[in-house]
CSV table of C-alpha atoms and ligand atoms in Angstrom, one decimal:
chain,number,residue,atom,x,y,z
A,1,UNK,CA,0.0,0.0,0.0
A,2,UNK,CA,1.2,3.5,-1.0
A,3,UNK,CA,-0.3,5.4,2.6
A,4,UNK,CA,-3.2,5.1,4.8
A,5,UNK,CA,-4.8,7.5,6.9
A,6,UNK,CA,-4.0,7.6,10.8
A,7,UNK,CA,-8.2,6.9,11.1
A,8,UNK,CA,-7.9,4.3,9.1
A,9,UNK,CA,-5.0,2.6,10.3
A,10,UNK,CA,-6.4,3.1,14.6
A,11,UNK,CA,-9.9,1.3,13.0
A,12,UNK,CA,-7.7,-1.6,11.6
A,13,UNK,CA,-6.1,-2.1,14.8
A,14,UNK,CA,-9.4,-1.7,17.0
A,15,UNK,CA,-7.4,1.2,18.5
A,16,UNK,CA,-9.1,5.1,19.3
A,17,UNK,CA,-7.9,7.4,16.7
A,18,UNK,CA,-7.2,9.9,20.1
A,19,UNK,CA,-5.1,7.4,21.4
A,20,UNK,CA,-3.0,6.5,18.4
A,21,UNK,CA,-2.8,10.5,17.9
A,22,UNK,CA,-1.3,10.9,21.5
A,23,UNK,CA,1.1,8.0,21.2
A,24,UNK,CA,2.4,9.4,17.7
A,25,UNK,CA,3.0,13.2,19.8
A,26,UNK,CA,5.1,11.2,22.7
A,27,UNK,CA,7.2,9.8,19.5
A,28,UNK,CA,8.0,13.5,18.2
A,29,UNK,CA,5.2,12.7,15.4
A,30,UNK,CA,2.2,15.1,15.1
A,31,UNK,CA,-0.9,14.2,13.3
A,32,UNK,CA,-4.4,14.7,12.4
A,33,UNK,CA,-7.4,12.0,12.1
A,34,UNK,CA,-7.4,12.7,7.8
A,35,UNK,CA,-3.6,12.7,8.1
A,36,UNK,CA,-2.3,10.1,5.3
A,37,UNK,CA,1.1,8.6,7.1
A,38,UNK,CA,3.5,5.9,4.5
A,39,UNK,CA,4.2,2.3,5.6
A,40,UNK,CA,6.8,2.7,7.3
A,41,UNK,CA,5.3,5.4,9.6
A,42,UNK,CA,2.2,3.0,9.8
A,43,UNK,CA,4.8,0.3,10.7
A,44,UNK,CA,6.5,2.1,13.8
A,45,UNK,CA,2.9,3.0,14.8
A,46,UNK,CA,0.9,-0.3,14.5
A,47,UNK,CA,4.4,-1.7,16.2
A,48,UNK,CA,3.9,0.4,19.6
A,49,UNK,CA,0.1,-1.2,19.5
A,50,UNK,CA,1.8,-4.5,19.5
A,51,UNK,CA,0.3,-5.2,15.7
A,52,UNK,CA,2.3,-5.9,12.4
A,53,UNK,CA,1.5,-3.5,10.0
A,54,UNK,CA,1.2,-6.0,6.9
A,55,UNK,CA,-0.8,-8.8,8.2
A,56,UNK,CA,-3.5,-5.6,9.2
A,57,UNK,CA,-3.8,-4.5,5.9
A,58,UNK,CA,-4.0,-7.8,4.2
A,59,UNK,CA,-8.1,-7.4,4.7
A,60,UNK,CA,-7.7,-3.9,3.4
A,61,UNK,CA,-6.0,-5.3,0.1
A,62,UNK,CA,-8.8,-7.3,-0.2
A,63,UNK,CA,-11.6,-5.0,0.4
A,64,UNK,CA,-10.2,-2.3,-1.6
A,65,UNK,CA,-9.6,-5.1,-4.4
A,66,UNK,CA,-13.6,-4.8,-4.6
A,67,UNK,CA,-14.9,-3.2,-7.6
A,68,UNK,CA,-18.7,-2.7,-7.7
A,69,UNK,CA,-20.2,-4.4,-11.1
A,70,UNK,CA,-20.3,-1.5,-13.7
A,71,UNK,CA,-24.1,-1.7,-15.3
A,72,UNK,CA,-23.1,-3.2,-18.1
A,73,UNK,CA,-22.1,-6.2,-16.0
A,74,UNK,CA,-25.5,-6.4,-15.2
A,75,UNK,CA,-28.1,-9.3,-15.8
A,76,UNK,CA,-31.4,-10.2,-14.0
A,77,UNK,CA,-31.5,-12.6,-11.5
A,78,UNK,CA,-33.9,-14.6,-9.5
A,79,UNK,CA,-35.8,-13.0,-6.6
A,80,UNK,CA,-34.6,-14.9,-3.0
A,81,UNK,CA,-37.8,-14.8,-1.0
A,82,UNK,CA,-38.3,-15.6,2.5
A,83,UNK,CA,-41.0,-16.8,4.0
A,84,UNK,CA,-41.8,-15.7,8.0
A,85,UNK,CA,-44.1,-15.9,10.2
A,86,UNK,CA,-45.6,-17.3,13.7
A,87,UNK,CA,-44.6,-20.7,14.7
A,88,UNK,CA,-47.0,-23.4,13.3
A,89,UNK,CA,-48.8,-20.9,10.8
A,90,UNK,CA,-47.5,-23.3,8.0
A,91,UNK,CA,-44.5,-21.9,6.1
A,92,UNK,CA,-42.9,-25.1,5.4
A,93,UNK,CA,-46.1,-26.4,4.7
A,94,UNK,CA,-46.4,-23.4,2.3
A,95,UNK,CA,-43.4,-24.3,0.6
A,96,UNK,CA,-44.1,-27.9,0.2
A,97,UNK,CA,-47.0,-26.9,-1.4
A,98,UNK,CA,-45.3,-24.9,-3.9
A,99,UNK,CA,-42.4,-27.1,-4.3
A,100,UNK,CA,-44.9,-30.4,-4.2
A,101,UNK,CA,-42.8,-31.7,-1.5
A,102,UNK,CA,-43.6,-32.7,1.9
A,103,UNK,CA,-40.9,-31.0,4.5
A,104,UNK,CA,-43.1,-30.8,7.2
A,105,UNK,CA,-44.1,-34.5,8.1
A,106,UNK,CA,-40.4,-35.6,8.2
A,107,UNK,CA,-39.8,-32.7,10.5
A,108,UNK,CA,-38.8,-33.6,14.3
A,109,UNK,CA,-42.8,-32.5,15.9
A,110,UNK,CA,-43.1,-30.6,13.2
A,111,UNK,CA,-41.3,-27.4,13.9
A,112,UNK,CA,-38.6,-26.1,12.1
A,113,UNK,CA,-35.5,-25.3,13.8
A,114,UNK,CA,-33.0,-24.7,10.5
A,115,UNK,CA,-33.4,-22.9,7.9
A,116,UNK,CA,-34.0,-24.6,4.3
A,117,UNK,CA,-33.0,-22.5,1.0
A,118,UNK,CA,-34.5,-23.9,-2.3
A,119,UNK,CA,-34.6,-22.7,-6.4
A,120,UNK,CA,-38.3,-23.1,-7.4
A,121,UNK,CA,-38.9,-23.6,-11.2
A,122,UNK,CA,-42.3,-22.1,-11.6
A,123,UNK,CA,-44.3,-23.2,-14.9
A,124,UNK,CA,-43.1,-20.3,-17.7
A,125,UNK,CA,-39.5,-20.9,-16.9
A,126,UNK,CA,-39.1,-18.4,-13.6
A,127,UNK,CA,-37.3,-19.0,-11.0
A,128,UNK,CA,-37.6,-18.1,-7.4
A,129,UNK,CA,-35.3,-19.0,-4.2
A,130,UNK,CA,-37.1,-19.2,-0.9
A,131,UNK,CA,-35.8,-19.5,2.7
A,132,UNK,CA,-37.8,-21.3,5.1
A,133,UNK,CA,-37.3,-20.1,9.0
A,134,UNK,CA,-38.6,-21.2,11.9
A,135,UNK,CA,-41.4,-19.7,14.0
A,136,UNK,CA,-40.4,-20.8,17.5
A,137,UNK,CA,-39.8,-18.0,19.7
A,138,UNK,CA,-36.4,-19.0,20.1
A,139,UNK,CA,-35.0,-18.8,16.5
A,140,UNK,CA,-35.1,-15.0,16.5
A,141,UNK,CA,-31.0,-14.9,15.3
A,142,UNK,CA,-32.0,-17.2,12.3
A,143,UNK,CA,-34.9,-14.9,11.5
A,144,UNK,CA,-33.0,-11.9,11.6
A,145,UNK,CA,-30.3,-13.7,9.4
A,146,UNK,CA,-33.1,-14.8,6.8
A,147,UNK,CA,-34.3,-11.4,6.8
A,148,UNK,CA,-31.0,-9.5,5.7
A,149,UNK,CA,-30.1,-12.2,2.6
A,150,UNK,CA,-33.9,-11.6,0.8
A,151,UNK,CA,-35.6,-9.3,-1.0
A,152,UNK,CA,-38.8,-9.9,-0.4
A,153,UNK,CA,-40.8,-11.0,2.7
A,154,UNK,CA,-43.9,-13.7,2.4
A,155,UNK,CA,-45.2,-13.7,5.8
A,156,UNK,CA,-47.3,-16.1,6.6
A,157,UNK,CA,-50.2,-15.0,9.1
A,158,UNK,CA,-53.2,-18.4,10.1
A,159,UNK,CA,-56.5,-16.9,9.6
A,160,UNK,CA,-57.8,-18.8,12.6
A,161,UNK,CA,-55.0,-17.3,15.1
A,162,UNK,CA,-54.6,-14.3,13.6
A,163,UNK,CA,-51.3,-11.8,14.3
A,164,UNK,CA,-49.1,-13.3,17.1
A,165,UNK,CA,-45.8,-12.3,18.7
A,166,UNK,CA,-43.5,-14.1,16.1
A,167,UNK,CA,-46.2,-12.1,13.5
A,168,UNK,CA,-44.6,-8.7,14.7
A,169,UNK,CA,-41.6,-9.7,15.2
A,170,UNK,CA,-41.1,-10.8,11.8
A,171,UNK,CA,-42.3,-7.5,10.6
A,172,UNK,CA,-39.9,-5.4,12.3
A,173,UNK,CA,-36.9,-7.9,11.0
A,174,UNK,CA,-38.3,-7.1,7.7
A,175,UNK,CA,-38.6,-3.2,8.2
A,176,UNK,CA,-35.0,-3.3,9.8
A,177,UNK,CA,-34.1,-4.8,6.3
A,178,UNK,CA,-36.0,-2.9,4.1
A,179,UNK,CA,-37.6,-5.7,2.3
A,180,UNK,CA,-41.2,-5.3,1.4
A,181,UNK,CA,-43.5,-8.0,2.9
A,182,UNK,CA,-46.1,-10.0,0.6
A,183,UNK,CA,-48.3,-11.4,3.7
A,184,UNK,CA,-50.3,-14.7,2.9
A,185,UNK,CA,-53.3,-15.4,5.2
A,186,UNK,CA,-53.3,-19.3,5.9
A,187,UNK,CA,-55.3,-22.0,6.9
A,188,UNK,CA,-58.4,-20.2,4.9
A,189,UNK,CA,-59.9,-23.6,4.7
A,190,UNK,CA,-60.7,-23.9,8.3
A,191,UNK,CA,-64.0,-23.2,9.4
A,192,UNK,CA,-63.0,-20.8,12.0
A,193,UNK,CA,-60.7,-18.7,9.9
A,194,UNK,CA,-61.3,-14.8,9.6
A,195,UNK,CA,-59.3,-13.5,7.4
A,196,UNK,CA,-60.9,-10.0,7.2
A,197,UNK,CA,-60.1,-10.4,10.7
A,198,UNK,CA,-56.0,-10.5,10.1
A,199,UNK,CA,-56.6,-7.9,7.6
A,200,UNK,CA,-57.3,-5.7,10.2
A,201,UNK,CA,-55.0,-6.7,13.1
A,202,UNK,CA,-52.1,-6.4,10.3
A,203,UNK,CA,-53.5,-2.7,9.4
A,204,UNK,CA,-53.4,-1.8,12.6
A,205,UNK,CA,-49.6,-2.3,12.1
A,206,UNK,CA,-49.0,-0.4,9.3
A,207,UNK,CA,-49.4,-3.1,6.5
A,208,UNK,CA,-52.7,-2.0,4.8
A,209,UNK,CA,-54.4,-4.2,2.2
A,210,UNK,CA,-54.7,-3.0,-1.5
A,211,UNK,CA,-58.2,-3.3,-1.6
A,212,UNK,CA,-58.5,-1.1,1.5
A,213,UNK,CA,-56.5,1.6,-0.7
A,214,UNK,CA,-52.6,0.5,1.0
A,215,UNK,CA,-50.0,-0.8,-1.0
A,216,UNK,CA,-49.3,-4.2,0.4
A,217,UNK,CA,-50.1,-7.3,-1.3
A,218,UNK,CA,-52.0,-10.0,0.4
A,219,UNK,CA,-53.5,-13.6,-0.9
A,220,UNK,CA,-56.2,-15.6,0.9
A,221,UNK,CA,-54.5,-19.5,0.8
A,222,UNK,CA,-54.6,-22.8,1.9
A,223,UNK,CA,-51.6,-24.7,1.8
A,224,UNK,CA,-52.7,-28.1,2.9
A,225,UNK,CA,-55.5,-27.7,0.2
A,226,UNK,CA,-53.1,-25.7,-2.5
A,227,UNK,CA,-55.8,-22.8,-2.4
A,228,UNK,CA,-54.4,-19.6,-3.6
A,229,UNK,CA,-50.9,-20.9,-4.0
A,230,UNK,CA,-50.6,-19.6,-7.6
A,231,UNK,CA,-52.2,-15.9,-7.0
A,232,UNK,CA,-49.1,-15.5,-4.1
A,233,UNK,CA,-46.7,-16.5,-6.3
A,234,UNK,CA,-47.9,-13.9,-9.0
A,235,UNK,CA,-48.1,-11.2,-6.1
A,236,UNK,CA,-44.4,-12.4,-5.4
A,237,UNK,CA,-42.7,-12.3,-9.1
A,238,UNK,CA,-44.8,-8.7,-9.1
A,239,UNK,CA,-43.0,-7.3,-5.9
A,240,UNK,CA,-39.9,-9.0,-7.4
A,241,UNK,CA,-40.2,-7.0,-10.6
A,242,UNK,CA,-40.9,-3.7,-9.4
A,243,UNK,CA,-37.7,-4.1,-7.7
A,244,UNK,CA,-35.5,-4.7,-10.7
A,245,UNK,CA,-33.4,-7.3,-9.2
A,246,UNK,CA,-29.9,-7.9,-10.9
A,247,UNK,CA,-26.4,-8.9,-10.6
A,248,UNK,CA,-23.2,-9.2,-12.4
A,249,UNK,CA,-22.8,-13.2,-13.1
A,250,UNK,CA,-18.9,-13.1,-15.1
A,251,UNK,CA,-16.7,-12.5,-11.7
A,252,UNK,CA,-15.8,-14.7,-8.7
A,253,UNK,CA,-18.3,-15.1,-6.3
A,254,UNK,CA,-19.4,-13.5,-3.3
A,255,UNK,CA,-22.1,-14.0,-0.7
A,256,UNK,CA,-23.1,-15.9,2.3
A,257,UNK,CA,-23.5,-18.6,4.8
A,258,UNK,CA,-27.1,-19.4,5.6
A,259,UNK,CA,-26.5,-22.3,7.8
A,260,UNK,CA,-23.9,-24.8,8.6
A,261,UNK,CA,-23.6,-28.4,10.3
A,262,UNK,CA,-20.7,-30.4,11.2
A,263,UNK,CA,-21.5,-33.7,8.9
A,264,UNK,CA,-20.0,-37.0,10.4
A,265,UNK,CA,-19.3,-38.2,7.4
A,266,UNK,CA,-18.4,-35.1,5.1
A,267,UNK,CA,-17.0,-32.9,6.8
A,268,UNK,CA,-17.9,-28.8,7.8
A,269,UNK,CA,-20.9,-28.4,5.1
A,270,UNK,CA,-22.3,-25.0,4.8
A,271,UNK,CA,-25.0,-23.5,2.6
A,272,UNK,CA,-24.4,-20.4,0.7
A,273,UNK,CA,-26.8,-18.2,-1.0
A,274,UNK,CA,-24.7,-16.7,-4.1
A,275,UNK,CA,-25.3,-12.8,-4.2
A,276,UNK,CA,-22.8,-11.6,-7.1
A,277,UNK,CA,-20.4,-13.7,-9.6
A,278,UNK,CA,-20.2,-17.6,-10.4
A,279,UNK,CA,-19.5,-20.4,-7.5
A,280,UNK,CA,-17.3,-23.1,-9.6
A,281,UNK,CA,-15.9,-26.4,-8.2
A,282,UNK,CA,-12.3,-25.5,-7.0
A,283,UNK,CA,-12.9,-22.3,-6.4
A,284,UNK,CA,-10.6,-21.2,-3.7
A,285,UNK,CA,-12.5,-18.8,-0.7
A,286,UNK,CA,-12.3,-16.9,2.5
A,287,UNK,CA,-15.8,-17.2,4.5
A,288,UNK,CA,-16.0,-15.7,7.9
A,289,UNK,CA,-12.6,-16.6,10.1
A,290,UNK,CA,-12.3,-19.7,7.6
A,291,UNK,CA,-11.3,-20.8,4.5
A,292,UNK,CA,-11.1,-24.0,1.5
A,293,UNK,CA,-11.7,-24.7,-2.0
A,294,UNK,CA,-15.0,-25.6,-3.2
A,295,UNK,CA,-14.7,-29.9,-3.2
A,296,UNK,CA,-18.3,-30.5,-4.2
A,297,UNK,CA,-21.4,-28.4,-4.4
A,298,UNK,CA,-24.8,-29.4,-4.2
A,299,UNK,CA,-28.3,-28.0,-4.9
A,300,UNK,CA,-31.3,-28.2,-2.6
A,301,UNK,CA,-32.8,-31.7,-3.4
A,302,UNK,CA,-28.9,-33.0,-3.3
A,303,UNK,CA,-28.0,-32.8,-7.3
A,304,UNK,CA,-24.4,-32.3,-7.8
A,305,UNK,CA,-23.2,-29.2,-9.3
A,306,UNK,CA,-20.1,-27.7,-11.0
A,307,UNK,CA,-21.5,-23.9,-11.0
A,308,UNK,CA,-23.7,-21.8,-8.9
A,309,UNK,CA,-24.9,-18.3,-10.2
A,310,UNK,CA,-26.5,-15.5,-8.5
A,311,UNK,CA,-29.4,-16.1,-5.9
A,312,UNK,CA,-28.6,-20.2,-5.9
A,313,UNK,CA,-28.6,-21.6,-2.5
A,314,UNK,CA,-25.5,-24.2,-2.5
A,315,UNK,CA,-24.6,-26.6,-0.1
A,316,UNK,CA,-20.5,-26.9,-0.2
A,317,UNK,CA,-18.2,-29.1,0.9
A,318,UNK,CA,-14.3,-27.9,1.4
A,319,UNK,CA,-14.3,-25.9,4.1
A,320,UNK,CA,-10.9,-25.7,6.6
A,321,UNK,CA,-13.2,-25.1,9.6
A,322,UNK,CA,-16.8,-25.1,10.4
A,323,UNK,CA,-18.2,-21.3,9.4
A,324,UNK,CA,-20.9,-19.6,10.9
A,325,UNK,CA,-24.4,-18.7,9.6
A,326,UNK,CA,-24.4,-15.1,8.3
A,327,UNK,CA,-20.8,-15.2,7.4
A,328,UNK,CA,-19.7,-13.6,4.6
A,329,UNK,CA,-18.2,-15.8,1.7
A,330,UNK,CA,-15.7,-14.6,-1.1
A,331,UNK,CA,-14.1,-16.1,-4.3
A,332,UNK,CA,-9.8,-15.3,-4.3
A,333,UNK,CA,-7.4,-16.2,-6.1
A,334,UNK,CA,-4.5,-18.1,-4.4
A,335,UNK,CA,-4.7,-20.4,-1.6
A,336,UNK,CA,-1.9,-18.3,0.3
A,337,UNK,CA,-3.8,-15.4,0.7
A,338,UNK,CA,-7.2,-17.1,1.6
A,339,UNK,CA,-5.1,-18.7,4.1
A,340,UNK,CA,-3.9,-15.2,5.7
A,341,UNK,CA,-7.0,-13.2,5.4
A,342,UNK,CA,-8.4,-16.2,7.2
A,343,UNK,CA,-5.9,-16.2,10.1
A,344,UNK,CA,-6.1,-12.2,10.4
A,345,UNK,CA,-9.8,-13.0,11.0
A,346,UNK,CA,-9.3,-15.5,13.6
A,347,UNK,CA,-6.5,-13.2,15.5
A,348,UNK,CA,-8.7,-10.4,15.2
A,349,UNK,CA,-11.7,-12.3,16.7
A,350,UNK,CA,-9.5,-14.0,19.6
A,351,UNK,CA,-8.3,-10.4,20.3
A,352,UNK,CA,-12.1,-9.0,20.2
A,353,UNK,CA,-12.4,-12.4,23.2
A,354,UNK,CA,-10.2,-11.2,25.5
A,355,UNK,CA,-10.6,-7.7,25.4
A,356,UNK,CA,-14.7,-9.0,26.0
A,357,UNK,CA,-13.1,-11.0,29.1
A,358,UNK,CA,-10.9,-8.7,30.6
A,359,UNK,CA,-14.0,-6.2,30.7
A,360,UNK,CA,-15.9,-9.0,31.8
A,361,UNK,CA,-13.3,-9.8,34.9
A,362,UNK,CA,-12.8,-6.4,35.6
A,363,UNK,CA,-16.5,-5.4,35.9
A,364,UNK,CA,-16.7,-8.6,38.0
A,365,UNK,CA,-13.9,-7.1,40.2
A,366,UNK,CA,-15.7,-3.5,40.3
A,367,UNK,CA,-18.8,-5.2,41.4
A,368,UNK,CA,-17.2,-7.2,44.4
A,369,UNK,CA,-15.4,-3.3,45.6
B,1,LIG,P1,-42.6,-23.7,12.3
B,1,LIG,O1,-41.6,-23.9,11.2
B,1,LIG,O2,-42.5,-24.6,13.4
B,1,LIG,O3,-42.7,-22.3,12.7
B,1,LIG,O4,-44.1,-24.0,11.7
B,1,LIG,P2,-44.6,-23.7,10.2
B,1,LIG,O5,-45.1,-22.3,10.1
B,1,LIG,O6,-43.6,-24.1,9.2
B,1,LIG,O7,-45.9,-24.6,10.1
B,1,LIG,P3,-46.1,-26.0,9.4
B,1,LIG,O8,-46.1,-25.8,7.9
B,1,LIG,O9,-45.2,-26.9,10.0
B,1,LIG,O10,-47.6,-26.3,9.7
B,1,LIG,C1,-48.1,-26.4,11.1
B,1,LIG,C2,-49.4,-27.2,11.1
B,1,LIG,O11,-50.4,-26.4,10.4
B,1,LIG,C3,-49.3,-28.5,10.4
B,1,LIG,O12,-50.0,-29.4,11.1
B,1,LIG,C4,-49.9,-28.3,9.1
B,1,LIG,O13,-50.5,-29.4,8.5
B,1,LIG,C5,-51.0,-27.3,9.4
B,1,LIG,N1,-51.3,-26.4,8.3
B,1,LIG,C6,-50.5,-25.8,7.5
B,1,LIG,N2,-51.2,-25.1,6.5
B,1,LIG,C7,-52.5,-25.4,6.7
B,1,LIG,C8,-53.7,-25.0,6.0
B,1,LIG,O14,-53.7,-24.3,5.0
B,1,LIG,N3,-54.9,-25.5,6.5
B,1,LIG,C9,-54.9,-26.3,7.6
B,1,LIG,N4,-56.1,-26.7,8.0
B,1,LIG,N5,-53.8,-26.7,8.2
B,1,LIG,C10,-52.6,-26.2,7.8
B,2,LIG,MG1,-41.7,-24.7,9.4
């Protein structure tokens, strides 16, 4: 690197830009926040902080390697839907309806507790990718997760219970995100559902029907009787359009982890939603504080494949380490360097520990004075 600004360099090291600032006056050095400093200035600096200044801008390299797609680069891709909702208001069973599968009866009582990413071929050649979540009240981290990686929201409200806790909730992950939410109003078939009923509880919270003159799309459905299935998905690829959803496909990939699971057999597997670019086999990556080369990729009903382009869900094999959901996931070049960034990561986030323990043990010692 030619220079780096003294902000820049204190953020890097996880340092107060005051502090570095002070530290550079004892050494005869005055600066400023905005002041750019060379490498070796940077060195001496990130040296008194205990840090070596290459391995600390090896992640800079990287993220400053990053080139936004130019429009031209540009090409639709497939909208990645999630579907949200109260526990037990059927989104899996919504999804199995769609997908003609049937999720829900192999599932342990019934409740999800993962979250299931599949590419849906819809007659007339479109394609959609939906994320299933859970509804139990204790999944809230996955929800949030699902929330950030989509662009559109189905939630899925039972006419017969109406809006629950897990209802709002899900609403404010999607506000937080800025994803519009297409609601579906289950379980029509029942004889006690009241779906005018929803209509109202969910205007009362800001998402007002179209017919009542708001701007948010609702479909009456049944999933266990496939009632209404195809109107949602129309209401779905017509959010999807109005938002114009594209990404460049001819670069290396980039995205991230939606879940992982230690497999006896296989290995660290992890499923990745691709954002930008093209996942091939043997691609080499950095995800989170790990890193590999992809050995084998799968799709969602275990079909092996050699690429993956934007808005595919991918189960991969090839991971050093187990990575964490909502990691982030990027395509490089050489092993060498996938190796380092990934060992700056893991440095960094054992640093990040203790500091988190000694404040821990030191508030524990405050507390006994
Ligand atoms: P979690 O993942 O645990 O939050 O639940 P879920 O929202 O995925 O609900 P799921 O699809 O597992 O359905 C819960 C129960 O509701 C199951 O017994 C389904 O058979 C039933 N169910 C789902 N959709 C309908 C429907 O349209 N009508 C009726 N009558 N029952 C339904
Ligand atoms: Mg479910």
């Amino acid at each position: 690197f030619e220079s780096i600004q003294v902000g820049e360099l204190a953020k890097l090291m996880g340092v107060k830009a005051g502090d570095l600032i002070k530290r550079a006056l004892q050494l005869g050095m005055p600066l400023t926040i905005n002041q750019s400093i060379d490498p070796d200035t940077a060195a001496i600096l990130a040296d008194e902080f205990g840090y070596q200044v290459e391995k600390a801008l090896i992640e800079e390299e990287i993220l400053l390697q990053y080139t936004p797609p130019s429009p031209e680069e540009l090409k639709p891709r497939p909208p990645v839907v999630t579907v949200m909702g109260h526990v037990d208001h059927g989104k899996t069973s919504l999804l199995d309806a769609i997908r003609k599968t049937d999720v829900v009866s192999r599932e342990a009582g019934g409740i999800t507790q993962h979250i299931g990413a599949y590419t849906v071929s819809l007659d007339g050649g479109k394609k959609i990718t939906f994320i299933d979540t859970p509804g139990h009240e204790a999944f809230t981290s996955m929800r949030a997760r699902g929330a950030q990686v989509t662009d559109i929201v189905i939630l899925v409200v039972a006419a017969d219970d109406g809006v629950m806790e897990q209802t709002k909730e899900a609403i404010e992950h999607a506000r937080a995100a800025g994803v519009p939410i297409v609601v579906a109003i289950n379980k029509i078939d029942k004889p006690n559902a009241n779906p005018e009923k929803v209509k109202s509880q969910l205007a009362e919270l800001g998402l007002v029907p179209e017919e009542w003159g708001g701007e948010t799309l609702m479909a009456n459905i049944s999933a266990r009787n496939k009632i209404g299935i195809e109107d949602l998905l129309e209401l779905v690829l017509l959010q999807a359009e109005m938002l114009d959803l594209k990404a460049a496909y001819e670069r290396p990939a980039r995205g991230r982890v939606i879940e992982s699971r230690l497999d006896k057999g296989k290995g660290p597997v992890a499923t990745i939603l691709v954002q930008e670019g093209t996942l091939k086999e043997g691609d080499i990556f950095v995800c989170g504080n790990t890193y590999g080369r992809v050995r084998a990729m799968f799709d969602s009903y275990g079909n092996r494949l050699s690429i993956a382009t934007p808005s595919t869900p991918v189960e991969i094999l090839g991971f050093e380490e187990l990575p964490s959901a909502g990691d982030d996931f990027f395509v490089l070049e050489d092993e060498e360097k996938a190796r380092k960034v990934a060992e700056y990561r893991q440095r960094k986030a054992r640093e990040a520990e203790t500091a988190k323990e000694a404040k821990i043990s030191l508030e524990k010692i405050f507390e006994k004075l």
